[in-house]
Tab-separated table of C-alpha atoms in Angstrom:
chain	number	residue	atom	x	y	z
A	1	MET	CA	36.287	-88.144	-0.066
A	2	GLN	CA	37.919	-91.180	2.024
A	3	ASN	CA	41.662	-90.302	3.068
A	4	GLN	CA	42.919	-93.971	2.946
A	5	ASP	CA	46.262	-91.686	4.289
A	6	PHE	CA	47.577	-95.034	5.628
A	7	LYS	CA	48.342	-95.975	2.320
A	8	HIS	CA	51.170	-93.408	2.198
A	9	ASN	CA	52.371	-94.829	5.604
A	10	SER	CA	54.397	-97.542	4.759
A	11	LYS	CA	54.536	-99.167	7.790
A	12	LEU	CA	51.046	-99.102	8.649
A	13	ALA	CA	50.274	-99.966	4.910
A	14	GLN	CA	52.242	-103.036	5.547
A	15	ILE	CA	50.710	-103.972	8.871
A	16	LEU	CA	46.721	-103.607	7.604
A	17	ALA	CA	47.946	-105.667	4.352
A	18	GLN	CA	49.385	-108.312	6.710
A	19	LEU	CA	45.861	-107.973	8.607
A	20	ARG	CA	43.624	-108.375	5.706
A	21	GLU	CA	45.648	-111.158	4.126
A	22	GLN	CA	45.109	-112.924	7.205
A	23	ILE	CA	41.000	-112.798	7.536
A	24	LYS	CA	39.701	-116.013	5.929
A	25	GLN	CA	36.024	-115.633	6.880
A	26	LYS	CA	33.849	-112.441	7.309
A	27	TYR	CA	33.558	-110.717	10.754
A	28	SER	CA	30.976	-108.163	12.243
A	29	PHE	CA	32.668	-105.972	14.507
A	30	MET	CA	30.913	-103.150	16.092
A	31	GLU	CA	32.670	-99.635	16.918
A	32	VAL	CA	30.408	-98.221	19.564
A	33	CYS	CA	31.402	-94.395	19.397
A	34	GLY	CA	30.420	-91.780	17.068
A	35	THR	CA	34.084	-90.666	16.431
A	36	HIS	CA	35.328	-94.333	15.590
A	37	THR	CA	32.518	-94.127	13.174
A	38	VAL	CA	33.795	-91.152	11.439
A	39	SER	CA	37.658	-92.263	11.800
A	40	ILE	CA	36.824	-95.628	10.257
A	41	LEU	CA	35.081	-94.238	7.284
A	42	LYS	CA	37.132	-91.096	6.866
A	43	ASN	CA	40.313	-93.427	6.772
A	44	GLY	CA	38.684	-95.617	4.511
A	45	PHE	CA	38.971	-98.591	6.539
A	46	ARG	CA	35.502	-99.625	5.530
A	47	ASP	CA	36.345	-100.039	2.064
A	48	TYR	CA	39.768	-101.426	2.811
A	49	PHE	CA	38.419	-104.337	4.739
A	50	LYS	CA	35.399	-104.721	2.179
A	51	ASN	CA	34.018	-108.412	2.283
A	52	LYS	CA	36.370	-109.263	5.395
A	53	ILE	CA	35.263	-106.987	8.051
A	54	ASP	CA	31.896	-105.396	8.426
A	55	PHE	CA	31.720	-102.385	10.698
A	56	LEU	CA	28.855	-101.798	12.546
A	57	SER	CA	28.036	-98.198	13.929
A	58	GLY	CA	26.542	-98.614	17.378
A	59	PRO	CA	24.791	-96.420	19.813
A	60	GLY	CA	27.434	-94.223	20.751
A	61	CYS	CA	26.528	-90.672	19.439
A	62	PRO	CA	24.832	-88.940	22.013
A	63	VAL	CA	22.944	-86.621	19.919
A	64	CYS	CA	21.980	-89.728	18.004
A	65	VAL	CA	20.291	-91.943	20.741
A	66	THR	CA	18.621	-88.773	22.476
A	67	ALA	CA	14.790	-89.894	22.342
A	68	GLN	CA	12.483	-87.599	20.102
A	69	ARG	CA	10.517	-87.050	23.052
A	70	ASP	CA	13.714	-85.384	24.847
A	71	ILE	CA	14.139	-83.160	22.014
A	72	ASP	CA	10.299	-82.193	22.410
A	73	LYS	CA	10.901	-81.336	26.179
A	74	ILE	CA	13.597	-79.429	24.978
A	75	VAL	CA	11.648	-77.443	22.569
A	76	CYS	CA	9.082	-77.532	25.211
A	77	LEU	CA	11.620	-75.555	27.334
A	78	ALA	CA	12.747	-73.352	24.813
A	79	LYS	CA	9.537	-71.672	24.404
A	80	GLN	CA	9.045	-70.821	28.019
A	81	ASN	CA	11.312	-67.373	27.990
A	82	VAL	CA	14.524	-68.928	29.218
A	83	ILE	CA	17.955	-68.942	27.974
A	84	ILE	CA	18.834	-72.505	26.336
A	85	ALA	CA	22.770	-73.505	26.805
A	86	THR	CA	23.692	-76.351	24.467
A	87	PHE	CA	26.482	-78.194	22.962
A	88	GLY	CA	26.404	-77.068	19.247
A	89	ASP	CA	25.317	-80.580	17.839
A	90	MET	CA	22.036	-80.374	19.460
A	91	ILE	CA	20.501	-77.288	17.558
A	92	LYS	CA	19.496	-79.196	14.930
A	93	VAL	CA	18.073	-82.325	15.837
A	94	PRO	CA	14.578	-82.498	14.718
A	95	GLY	CA	11.636	-83.539	17.413
A	96	THR	CA	8.258	-84.210	16.365
A	97	LYS	CA	7.325	-80.613	15.472
A	98	SER	CA	10.218	-78.475	15.915
A	99	SER	CA	13.917	-78.051	16.574
A	100	LEU	CA	16.233	-75.842	18.839
A	101	GLU	CA	17.299	-74.354	15.775
A	102	LYS	CA	13.619	-73.478	14.621
A	103	GLU	CA	12.660	-72.156	17.947
A	104	GLN	CA	15.909	-69.866	17.486
A	105	ALA	CA	14.448	-68.470	14.333
A	106	LYS	CA	11.063	-68.011	16.110
A	107	GLY	CA	12.938	-65.682	18.704
A	108	ALA	CA	14.052	-68.384	21.511
A	109	ASP	CA	17.259	-67.631	23.076
A	110	VAL	CA	19.690	-70.164	22.398
A	111	LYS	CA	23.391	-70.042	23.044
A	112	ILE	CA	26.137	-72.696	21.936
A	113	ILE	CA	28.898	-73.359	24.679
A	114	TYR	CA	31.708	-75.107	24.759
A	115	ASN	CA	32.254	-75.805	28.270
A	116	PRO	CA	29.606	-76.200	30.786
A	117	LEU	CA	31.025	-73.892	33.041
A	118	GLN	CA	30.089	-71.152	30.996
A	119	CYS	CA	26.592	-71.447	32.125
A	120	ILE	CA	27.746	-70.080	35.404
A	121	ASP	CA	29.243	-66.745	33.451
A	122	LEU	CA	25.823	-66.833	31.849
A	123	ALA	CA	23.602	-66.958	34.947
A	124	ARG	CA	25.598	-64.442	36.313
A	125	LYS	CA	25.485	-61.817	33.308
A	126	TYR	CA	21.600	-62.622	33.044
A	127	LYS	CA	20.367	-62.620	36.345
A	128	ASP	CA	16.476	-62.197	35.440
A	129	LYS	CA	16.399	-64.873	33.216
A	130	LYS	CA	16.395	-68.653	33.771
A	131	ILE	CA	19.512	-70.688	32.149
A	132	VAL	CA	18.962	-74.437	31.053
A	133	PHE	CA	21.456	-76.341	30.120
A	134	ILE	CA	21.029	-79.683	27.970
A	135	GLY	CA	23.026	-81.904	29.804
A	136	ILE	CA	23.651	-84.674	26.967
A	137	GLY	CA	26.381	-87.070	26.869
A	138	PHE	CA	28.352	-90.214	28.170
A	139	GLU	CA	30.615	-91.235	30.681
A	140	THR	CA	33.139	-88.664	29.456
A	141	THR	CA	30.865	-85.721	29.755
A	142	ALA	CA	29.351	-86.582	32.826
A	143	PRO	CA	32.141	-85.197	35.217
A	144	VAL	CA	32.161	-82.148	33.347
A	145	ILE	CA	28.344	-81.677	33.564
A	146	ALA	CA	28.995	-83.040	37.490
A	147	ALA	CA	31.432	-80.191	37.910
A	148	LEU	CA	28.978	-77.506	36.678
A	149	VAL	CA	26.202	-78.901	39.498
A	150	GLN	CA	29.073	-78.517	41.977
A	151	ASP	CA	30.092	-75.427	41.279
A	152	ALA	CA	26.455	-73.674	40.916
A	153	TYR	CA	25.585	-75.310	44.157
A	154	GLN	CA	28.691	-74.222	46.099
A	155	LYS	CA	28.613	-70.598	44.476
A	156	ASN	CA	24.394	-70.751	45.429
A	157	ILE	CA	23.329	-69.720	41.814
A	158	ARG	CA	19.486	-69.940	41.636
A	159	ASN	CA	18.703	-69.398	37.948
A	160	LEU	CA	20.819	-72.116	36.335
A	161	PHE	CA	19.176	-75.291	35.796
A	162	ILE	CA	20.439	-78.482	34.092
A	163	LEU	CA	18.071	-81.129	32.000
A	164	PRO	CA	19.956	-84.430	32.794
A	165	LEU	CA	19.994	-86.738	29.537
A	166	LEU	CA	23.194	-88.541	30.214
A	167	LYS	CA	23.666	-92.111	29.301
A	168	THR	CA	26.147	-94.432	30.032
A	169	ILE	CA	27.735	-97.090	27.458
A	170	PRO	CA	27.946	-100.689	28.907
A	171	GLN	CA	24.343	-100.936	29.766
A	172	ALA	CA	23.483	-100.148	26.119
A	173	ILE	CA	25.756	-102.883	24.939
A	174	ASN	CA	24.302	-105.456	27.328
A	175	PHE	CA	20.921	-104.163	25.852
A	176	LEU	CA	22.297	-104.844	22.298
A	177	LEU	CA	23.535	-108.106	23.097
A	178	GLN	CA	20.235	-109.386	24.491
A	179	SER	CA	18.646	-109.288	20.847
A	180	PRO	CA	18.781	-111.893	18.692
A	181	LYS	CA	18.718	-109.893	15.649
A	182	VAL	CA	22.392	-108.599	16.427
A	183	ASN	CA	25.236	-110.601	15.052
A	184	ILE	CA	28.638	-109.293	16.619
A	185	ASN	CA	31.853	-110.625	16.695
A	186	GLY	CA	33.809	-108.330	18.463
A	187	PHE	CA	33.829	-104.397	19.899
A	188	LEU	CA	36.108	-101.454	19.256
A	189	LEU	CA	35.281	-100.126	22.792
A	190	PRO	CA	35.128	-96.099	23.033
A	191	GLY	CA	38.494	-94.445	23.881
A	192	HIS	CA	37.007	-91.591	25.711
A	193	VAL	CA	34.443	-93.074	27.677
A	194	SER	CA	36.894	-95.751	28.704
A	195	VAL	CA	39.426	-92.545	29.860
A	196	ILE	CA	36.598	-92.445	32.520
A	197	ILE	CA	35.257	-95.644	33.382
A	198	GLY	CA	38.303	-97.977	32.799
A	199	GLU	CA	38.376	-101.478	31.919
A	200	ASN	CA	36.242	-103.214	34.459
A	201	PRO	CA	32.722	-102.286	33.179
A	202	TYR	CA	33.075	-104.132	30.173
A	203	LYS	CA	34.085	-107.273	31.592
A	204	PHE	CA	30.511	-108.780	31.243
A	205	ILE	CA	31.007	-108.569	27.585
A	206	ASN	CA	33.834	-111.334	27.804
A	207	SER	CA	32.274	-113.449	30.467
A	208	LYS	CA	28.343	-113.381	29.398
A	209	TYR	CA	28.972	-113.037	25.951
A	210	GLN	CA	32.273	-114.562	25.196
A	211	LEU	CA	33.219	-111.722	22.415
A	212	ALA	CA	36.187	-110.007	22.016
A	213	CYS	CA	36.896	-106.304	23.119
A	214	ALA	CA	39.654	-103.693	22.034
A	215	ILE	CA	39.690	-100.183	23.538
A	216	ALA	CA	40.461	-98.311	20.893
A	217	GLY	CA	42.127	-94.856	20.342
A	218	PHE	CA	41.049	-92.867	16.903
A	219	GLU	CA	43.957	-92.388	14.885
A	220	PRO	CA	44.429	-95.026	11.663
A	221	LEU	CA	47.272	-96.523	13.872
A	222	ASP	CA	45.071	-96.929	16.784
A	223	ILE	CA	42.120	-98.613	14.780
A	224	ALA	CA	44.698	-100.827	13.172
A	225	LEU	CA	45.874	-101.956	16.553
A	226	ALA	CA	42.053	-102.651	17.827
A	227	ILE	CA	41.276	-105.104	14.631
A	228	LYS	CA	44.704	-106.838	15.177
A	229	SER	CA	43.758	-107.554	18.493
A	230	LEU	CA	40.416	-108.513	18.337
A	231	LEU	CA	41.212	-110.933	15.231
A	232	SER	CA	43.972	-112.596	17.463
A	233	GLN	CA	41.639	-112.517	20.228
A	234	ILE	CA	38.772	-114.569	18.017
A	235	LYS	CA	41.768	-116.683	16.915
A	236	ASP	CA	42.819	-117.898	20.104
A	237	GLY	CA	39.545	-118.378	21.385
A	238	ASN	CA	40.132	-116.206	24.396
A	239	PRO	CA	38.042	-112.948	24.576
A	240	LYS	CA	39.134	-110.179	26.809
A	241	ILE	CA	39.370	-106.524	27.246
A	242	ASP	CA	42.308	-105.556	25.429
A	243	ASN	CA	43.458	-101.965	25.984
A	244	VAL	CA	45.247	-100.856	23.030
A	245	TYR	CA	44.709	-96.950	23.739
A	246	ARG	CA	46.809	-97.044	26.789
A	247	ARG	CA	48.638	-93.737	26.466
A	248	VAL	CA	45.054	-91.898	28.067
A	249	VAL	CA	43.198	-95.259	29.334
A	250	LYS	CA	44.103	-96.705	32.784
A	251	LYS	CA	42.696	-100.056	33.916
A	252	GLU	CA	40.860	-97.975	36.559
A	253	GLY	CA	39.802	-95.338	34.724
A	254	ASN	CA	39.968	-91.767	36.017
A	255	PRO	CA	39.204	-92.237	39.675
A	256	LYS	CA	38.594	-88.511	40.562
A	257	ALA	CA	36.049	-88.142	37.661
A	258	LYS	CA	34.083	-91.242	39.014
A	259	VAL	CA	33.739	-89.779	42.365
A	260	LEU	CA	32.492	-86.462	41.211
A	261	ILE	CA	29.949	-88.421	38.813
A	262	PHE	CA	28.603	-90.259	41.862
A	263	LYS	CA	28.677	-87.293	44.102
A	264	THR	CA	26.099	-85.562	41.804
A	265	PHE	CA	24.214	-88.376	39.964
A	266	GLN	CA	22.134	-91.666	40.490
A	267	LYS	CA	21.747	-93.984	38.061
A	268	CYS	CA	18.009	-94.068	36.546
A	269	ASP	CA	16.589	-95.898	33.516
A	270	THR	CA	16.153	-93.884	30.598
A	271	TYR	CA	15.040	-93.908	26.862
A	272	TRP	CA	17.386	-94.296	24.021
A	273	ARG	CA	16.039	-93.333	20.341
A	274	GLY	CA	15.980	-96.742	18.478
A	275	LEU	CA	16.697	-98.973	21.232
A	276	GLY	CA	14.076	-97.832	24.006
A	277	ILE	CA	13.923	-97.838	27.827
A	278	ILE	CA	17.454	-99.594	28.877
A	279	PRO	CA	17.589	-100.156	32.595
A	280	HIS	CA	20.055	-98.265	34.841
A	281	SER	CA	21.712	-96.690	32.011
A	282	GLY	CA	20.850	-93.047	32.564
A	283	LEU	CA	22.066	-90.797	35.115
A	284	LYS	CA	19.878	-88.339	37.086
A	285	LEU	CA	20.580	-85.591	39.362
A	286	LEU	CA	20.711	-86.674	43.438
A	287	ASP	CA	17.862	-85.256	45.560
A	288	LYS	CA	20.272	-82.990	47.138
A	289	TYR	CA	20.396	-81.103	43.737
A	290	ALA	CA	16.756	-80.958	42.907
A	291	ASP	CA	16.899	-77.338	42.772
A	292	PHE	CA	18.968	-77.274	39.510
A	293	ASP	CA	17.157	-80.086	37.976
A	294	ALA	CA	14.951	-78.767	34.906
A	295	ASP	CA	12.723	-81.849	35.249
A	296	LYS	CA	11.269	-80.761	38.266
A	297	ASN	CA	11.334	-76.914	38.172
A	298	PHE	CA	9.733	-76.480	34.955
A	299	SER	CA	6.273	-77.401	33.726
A	300	LEU	CA	6.898	-79.758	31.091
A	301	GLU	CA	3.766	-80.807	29.597
A	302	PHE	CA	3.841	-82.011	25.635
A	303	GLU	CA	1.918	-84.837	24.029
A	304	ILE	CA	4.475	-87.977	23.494
A	305	GLU	CA	3.647	-88.683	19.671
A	306	GLU	CA	6.539	-90.474	17.737
A	307	LYS	CA	5.973	-89.260	14.381
A	308	ALA	CA	7.069	-92.301	11.646
A	309	THR	CA	9.017	-90.731	9.101
A	310	GLY	CA	10.265	-94.022	7.351
A	311	CYS	CA	13.717	-93.188	9.021
A	312	ILE	CA	15.560	-96.620	10.195
A	313	CYS	CA	17.834	-94.601	12.832
A	314	GLY	CA	16.715	-97.086	15.513
A	315	ASP	CA	18.089	-100.213	13.674
A	316	ILE	CA	21.544	-98.334	12.774
A	317	LEU	CA	21.729	-97.667	16.031
A	318	ALA	CA	21.230	-101.277	17.020
A	319	GLY	CA	23.733	-102.483	14.636
A	320	ILE	CA	21.185	-104.176	12.853
A	321	LYS	CA	20.847	-102.300	9.506
A	322	SER	CA	23.286	-99.829	7.913
A	323	PRO	CA	22.692	-96.372	6.561
A	324	LEU	CA	22.716	-97.706	2.684
A	325	ASP	CA	19.416	-99.788	3.841
A	326	CYS	CA	17.542	-96.626	4.299
A	327	LYS	CA	15.661	-95.564	1.360
A	328	LEU	CA	15.805	-91.689	2.758
A	329	PHE	CA	19.609	-91.953	2.943
A	330	GLY	CA	21.149	-89.295	0.740
A	331	THR	CA	17.642	-88.571	-1.220
A	332	LYS	CA	15.051	-87.189	1.240
A	333	CYS	CA	17.290	-86.984	4.133
A	334	THR	CA	20.802	-85.289	3.614
A	335	PRO	CA	23.049	-83.237	6.085
A	336	ASP	CA	20.737	-80.357	4.755
A	337	ASN	CA	17.803	-81.348	5.423
A	338	PRO	CA	18.193	-84.382	7.891
A	339	ILE	CA	15.067	-86.445	8.722
A	340	GLY	CA	16.764	-88.799	11.349
A	341	PRO	CA	19.624	-88.048	14.235
A	342	CYS	CA	22.077	-90.204	12.462
A	343	MET	CA	22.032	-87.662	9.628
A	344	VAL	CA	22.030	-84.402	11.922
A	345	SER	CA	24.816	-85.490	14.310
A	346	ILE	CA	28.497	-84.863	12.112
A	347	GLU	CA	29.099	-88.015	14.385
A	348	GLY	CA	25.785	-90.031	13.400
A	349	ALA	CA	26.435	-92.974	11.070
A	350	CYS	CA	24.487	-91.532	7.885
A	351	SER	CA	26.014	-88.182	8.009
A	352	ALA	CA	29.344	-89.631	8.162
A	353	PHE	CA	28.568	-92.176	5.338
A	354	TYR	CA	27.407	-89.265	3.441
A	355	LYS	CA	30.226	-87.019	3.737
A	356	TYR	CA	32.793	-89.940	2.902
A	357	GLY	CA	30.569	-91.014	-0.530
A	358	LEU	CA	29.421	-94.152	0.741
A	359	THR	CA	26.464	-94.720	-1.493
A	360	SER	CA	24.153	-97.543	-2.451
A	361	ILE	CA	26.354	-97.651	-5.979
A	362	ASN	CA	29.467	-98.879	-3.954
A	363	LYS	CA	27.570	-100.677	-1.416
B	1	MET	CA	30.804	-85.805	20.761
B	2	CYS	CA	33.285	-87.376	23.122
B	3	LEU	CA	36.244	-85.835	21.192
B	4	GLY	CA	39.500	-85.202	23.325
B	5	ILE	CA	42.282	-83.166	22.456
B	6	PRO	CA	45.689	-82.935	23.480
B	7	PHE	CA	47.032	-79.928	24.728
B	8	LYS	CA	50.459	-78.756	26.435
B	9	ILE	CA	50.097	-77.440	30.084
B	10	GLU	CA	51.803	-73.825	29.985
B	11	LYS	CA	50.427	-72.229	33.142
B	12	ILE	CA	48.648	-73.399	36.044
B	13	GLU	CA	47.105	-71.723	38.765
B	14	GLY	CA	45.038	-73.803	41.552
B	15	ASN	CA	42.375	-75.772	39.474
B	16	SER	CA	42.963	-73.835	36.035
B	17	ALA	CA	45.708	-74.282	33.606
B	18	ILE	CA	46.575	-72.643	30.325
B	19	GLY	CA	47.270	-74.984	27.549
B	20	SER	CA	48.130	-74.866	24.059
B	21	VAL	CA	47.740	-77.174	20.722
B	22	SER	CA	48.686	-75.994	17.379
B	23	GLY	CA	49.236	-72.494	18.397
B	24	ILE	CA	45.741	-72.171	19.887
B	25	LYS	CA	45.707	-71.297	23.682
B	26	ARG	CA	42.740	-72.613	26.066
B	27	GLU	CA	41.839	-72.289	29.854
B	28	ILE	CA	41.603	-75.986	31.037
B	29	ASP	CA	39.991	-77.002	33.967
B	30	ILE	CA	42.068	-79.683	35.664
B	31	ARG	CA	40.323	-80.547	38.987
B	32	ILE	CA	39.903	-83.958	37.982
B	33	LEU	CA	43.547	-84.734	37.516
B	34	ASP	CA	46.201	-85.148	40.250
B	35	ASP	CA	49.632	-84.079	39.814
B	36	VAL	CA	49.396	-81.852	36.376
B	37	ASN	CA	52.934	-80.070	35.620
B	38	ILE	CA	53.885	-77.430	33.125
B	39	ASN	CA	54.657	-79.389	30.004
B	40	ASP	CA	52.472	-82.077	30.605
B	41	TYR	CA	50.060	-83.225	27.819
B	42	VAL	CA	46.561	-83.616	28.813
B	43	LEU	CA	43.744	-84.890	27.143
B	44	VAL	CA	40.966	-82.179	27.122
B	45	HIS	CA	37.119	-82.559	26.565
B	46	ALA	CA	34.768	-79.781	26.880
B	47	GLY	CA	36.960	-77.838	28.751
B	48	PHE	CA	38.196	-80.088	31.053
B	49	ALA	CA	41.407	-82.222	31.156
B	50	ILE	CA	40.128	-85.688	31.710
B	51	GLN	CA	43.752	-87.599	31.424
B	52	LYS	CA	47.417	-86.965	31.449
B	53	VAL	CA	48.940	-88.242	28.013
B	54	ASP	CA	51.341	-91.154	28.955
B	55	GLU	CA	54.364	-90.372	26.730
B	56	PHE	CA	55.735	-93.696	27.485
B	57	GLU	CA	52.516	-95.417	26.331
B	58	ALA	CA	52.604	-93.311	22.970
B	59	LYS	CA	55.935	-94.172	22.271
B	60	GLU	CA	55.155	-97.875	23.331
B	61	THR	CA	52.287	-97.659	20.824
B	62	LEU	CA	54.409	-96.487	18.039
B	63	ASP	CA	57.030	-99.275	18.645
B	64	ILE	CA	54.738	-102.103	19.001
B	65	LEU	CA	53.392	-101.018	15.191
B	66	ARG	CA	57.381	-100.771	14.189
B	67	GLU	CA	57.904	-104.076	15.417
B	68	TYR	CA	54.838	-105.516	13.584
B	69	ALA	CA	55.966	-104.002	10.496
B	70	LYS	CA	59.372	-105.853	10.684
B	71	SER	CA	58.064	-109.145	11.879
B	72	GLY	CA	54.453	-109.200	10.776
B	73	PHE	CA	51.782	-110.616	13.204
């Protein structure tokens, strides 16, 4: 159920009522980050601003945008008598024929970790095995994975490998905005990606597309401030990158984290589920760290066959369609039996819509 | 997946710190932050402190909201 907790906070309720009152036409705002999607649904903002603001979920859930072919690659690795170390979100995501969870049931060794540095302990504990860490994430997670690579290099760990699947957000936003199908009036920019990259990498959204942007936190207060900022930028005709999450996001981001990322990775083109190949939107290991690159140290041969399931996750991730437009949503595709990645991840749009009771009935 | 949780730093040894939130203690890597001190609040993602929480700005956000609530937009 949705909370609408803000209704119990009289000041916030008053602010939101003023905001809702001032909206005279319908706007489409994209929340790029999956954690924002959950917060907007959980706190009832979507219902509260019904017919005033359309909240579009963007490509900001790393699990959801991991390509089916990359899941197939992970499954292929899991069959090779290795230990797969992964964040928990990944294990249920279906590839073409299998998932990590299914491989685990068949005997594959899959360990869920919280901190990538746990892989160093695994590599030391299981000296006779190869450990493969599934390196998914955006800029928030990139410095953490970079730290793992640096530690493994310095400690000369020889049985640890990283499958680099890191992606970067500004390039994906730029790609989305080039599509004529996308209709967006403003962006709630991802708070914790911005902790690392700061404000500047988003400037093109103002200069090239004249769209309003607010870097937002995840509490109801933060979302309210972001909506207020977007509305006033539109009203004034003055789009900018307004940072309303200044308690953790600095203009320059986190310089040490950025140095660590670029000491470890280089930009590459990469494939996003639903969006295709986006130039310079991925991070791959520098040649210096080739010995740790799972892509270069394992035989990864499998057929790429993208199975047609009727799932519309691709269009949902691009902000073109809503989970409610999908004929599988809530019937054939549920959190217990997910068909697409947006239903698998707890931060996927479909999973959040399902959890907070949004069905086509209250569309 | 980009979840960040604020922890209060209780102990520091080199690049490693112990932080707590709601009674839960965790080891936190602080290598990508400068000048972390005991009692600081840090935002933690996947075991790493990725930024200090600026208490002045946190208070400022609340003050702005209080102000709006009084005067309107």
